[in-house]
XYZ file of C-alpha atoms in Angstrom:
200
model
C 105.827 158.486 189.357
C 103.525 156.641 191.724
C 104.634 155.899 195.284
C 107.113 157.738 197.482
C 110.381 159.539 196.915
C 112.632 160.300 199.865
C 115.054 163.219 200.019
C 117.675 163.150 202.767
C 120.285 165.748 203.637
C 118.969 168.080 200.943
C 121.391 170.859 200.064
C 120.412 174.089 201.843
C 122.136 176.053 199.079
C 119.285 174.913 196.803
C 116.789 176.381 199.266
C 118.498 179.632 200.153
C 117.211 181.553 197.135
C 113.647 180.366 197.836
C 113.390 181.878 201.317
C 110.436 184.191 201.869
C 111.985 186.705 204.261
C 108.843 188.716 205.097
C 107.538 186.229 207.732
C 111.064 186.032 209.185
C 110.851 189.709 210.169
C 107.352 189.216 211.601
C 108.880 186.670 214.007
C 110.754 189.633 215.441
C 107.610 191.833 215.384
C 109.016 193.967 212.568
C 106.268 194.729 210.098
C 106.919 195.380 206.458
C 107.553 193.465 203.251
C 110.984 192.267 202.290
C 113.098 193.836 200.792
C 111.401 197.214 201.406
C 111.576 196.672 205.173
C 115.370 197.061 205.007
C 114.933 200.709 203.979
C 111.998 201.495 206.269
C 112.331 204.818 208.143
C 111.255 203.269 211.459
C 112.513 199.658 211.507
C 114.947 199.610 208.571
C 118.164 199.776 210.590
C 117.058 197.004 212.944
C 115.799 194.898 210.034
C 119.079 195.326 208.156
C 121.122 194.283 211.203
C 118.874 191.255 211.779
C 119.087 190.291 208.108
C 122.901 190.396 208.210
C 122.918 188.171 211.318
C 120.522 185.760 209.614
C 122.703 185.504 206.497
C 125.788 184.837 208.637
C 123.977 182.146 210.592
C 122.701 180.610 207.362
C 126.311 180.343 206.180
C 127.180 178.580 209.462
C 124.204 176.217 209.163
C 125.363 175.169 205.702
C 129.103 175.040 206.441
C 128.892 173.224 209.786
C 125.799 171.110 209.067
C 123.875 172.287 212.140
C 120.762 170.596 210.804
C 119.452 168.613 207.843
C 116.639 169.090 205.370
C 114.580 165.991 204.650
C 111.402 165.364 202.705
C 109.101 162.638 201.496
C 106.768 163.161 198.567
C 104.230 160.598 197.444
C 101.620 160.182 194.718
C 98.832 157.655 194.646
C 95.777 156.863 192.552
C 92.697 158.327 194.233
C 88.999 158.969 193.751
C 86.384 160.672 195.866
C 83.364 159.090 197.491
C 81.052 161.702 199.005
C 83.202 163.684 201.469
C 85.997 161.092 201.519
C 88.986 160.509 199.279
C 89.887 156.883 198.662
C 93.626 156.397 198.197
C 94.420 153.200 196.317
C 97.449 150.930 196.588
C 98.009 150.863 192.795
C 96.629 151.828 189.395
C 94.114 148.946 189.423
C 92.101 150.958 191.977
C 90.690 147.876 193.664
C 92.466 147.948 197.046
C 92.012 151.042 199.205
C 95.226 151.900 201.041
C 93.550 154.542 203.207
C 90.480 156.728 203.376
C 90.860 160.446 203.990
C 87.709 161.909 205.540
C 87.105 165.628 205.125
C 84.580 168.055 206.504
C 82.322 169.946 204.129
C 82.004 173.689 204.726
C 79.261 174.358 207.264
C 78.325 177.993 206.671
C 74.996 179.180 205.356
C 75.381 180.046 201.668
C 73.347 182.015 199.194
C 70.882 179.972 197.192
C 72.648 178.031 194.458
C 76.102 178.167 196.086
C 77.493 174.897 197.367
C 79.420 174.249 200.558
C 82.695 172.807 199.314
C 84.788 169.894 200.534
C 88.329 168.906 199.526
C 86.888 165.706 198.072
C 85.030 167.839 195.482
C 88.378 168.434 193.764
C 89.068 164.730 193.125
C 87.243 162.726 190.449
C 84.478 160.549 191.912
C 84.722 156.762 192.159
C 83.138 155.109 189.175
C 83.922 158.030 186.866
C 85.959 157.467 183.734
C 88.682 159.799 185.004
C 91.727 158.359 186.781
C 92.679 160.911 189.398
C 95.588 161.104 191.834
C 96.493 162.654 195.145
C 99.868 163.928 196.272
C 101.362 164.225 199.727
C 104.522 165.766 200.997
C 106.156 166.453 204.296
C 109.309 168.478 204.806
C 111.607 169.444 207.620
C 114.671 171.609 207.671
C 115.350 171.053 211.340
C 116.426 167.441 211.526
C 119.196 167.269 214.189
C 118.614 170.916 215.202
C 118.218 169.988 218.885
C 121.964 169.902 219.601
C 122.488 173.481 218.478
C 119.333 174.679 220.254
C 120.594 173.059 223.473
C 123.972 174.720 223.041
C 122.343 178.160 222.745
C 120.049 177.461 225.706
C 122.952 176.272 227.868
C 124.734 179.561 227.085
C 121.581 181.624 227.791
C 121.817 182.845 224.198
C 118.132 183.542 223.512
C 118.871 185.704 220.473
C 120.688 182.997 218.512
C 118.230 180.331 219.647
C 115.313 182.359 218.250
C 117.311 183.253 215.151
C 118.059 179.588 214.430
C 114.440 178.543 214.965
C 113.223 181.350 212.708
C 115.683 180.323 209.985
C 114.651 176.669 210.317
C 111.040 177.748 209.844
C 111.894 179.776 206.727
C 114.025 176.949 205.300
C 111.194 174.463 205.835
C 108.837 176.774 203.954
C 111.432 177.199 201.196
C 111.787 173.410 201.035
C 108.011 173.038 200.681
C 108.082 175.492 197.771
C 111.004 173.624 196.195
C 109.151 170.308 196.465
C 106.020 171.998 195.109
C 108.001 173.153 192.076
C 109.568 169.709 191.535
C 106.162 168.056 191.713
C 104.490 170.542 189.364
C 107.245 169.949 186.813
C 107.207 166.147 187.229
C 103.443 166.069 186.631
C 103.544 168.506 183.701
C 101.818 171.502 185.306
C 104.844 173.729 184.990
C 107.950 174.074 182.850
C 111.362 174.750 184.469
C 111.736 178.486 185.044
C 108.080 179.212 184.295
C 107.356 180.535 187.796
C 109.597 182.765 189.884
C 110.100 182.316 193.598
C 107.863 185.356 194.099
C 105.133 183.566 192.095
C 105.279 180.694 194.566
C 105.238 183.020 197.567
């Protein structure tokens, strides 16, 4: 498709299995990869307790609708022009909707190695190739402020941090879910081809 698709009140149950838990534990300054961290000799007991609390809170988030997941994804015809990407209003490619200006790498390179720019990955204007650009933005924390305020008002720092950390992980999971949907819609991936670990 060309244009935007909007997702509102996306089901957190569809995101739960996509959570990358390793960064969640780093939020709490517990180092180690999930799930191995749960059995770690030093931090395993703490990690296990934290993980149980997180799963319980995730159940509450879903059951009581503490927050919402929303996303917009969009695809538009595009071509590059030097270090810019021209995003067109339609497939005719005559009217530029917006110009995205990027910075080319600035480091000194070995002879024969180019400094790259994001525009290098989009077909140039005037070429015979019709290229496209995709955008997406996700949030898992829409309407989260009420619950954060409740925890703050009760001086409940632990649950406030826990909720924010879960919102962060759910947003990342949502980005991976949208990434998967987009890859399948555009024919880069077949359903079930990549595992969640492949995305992570």
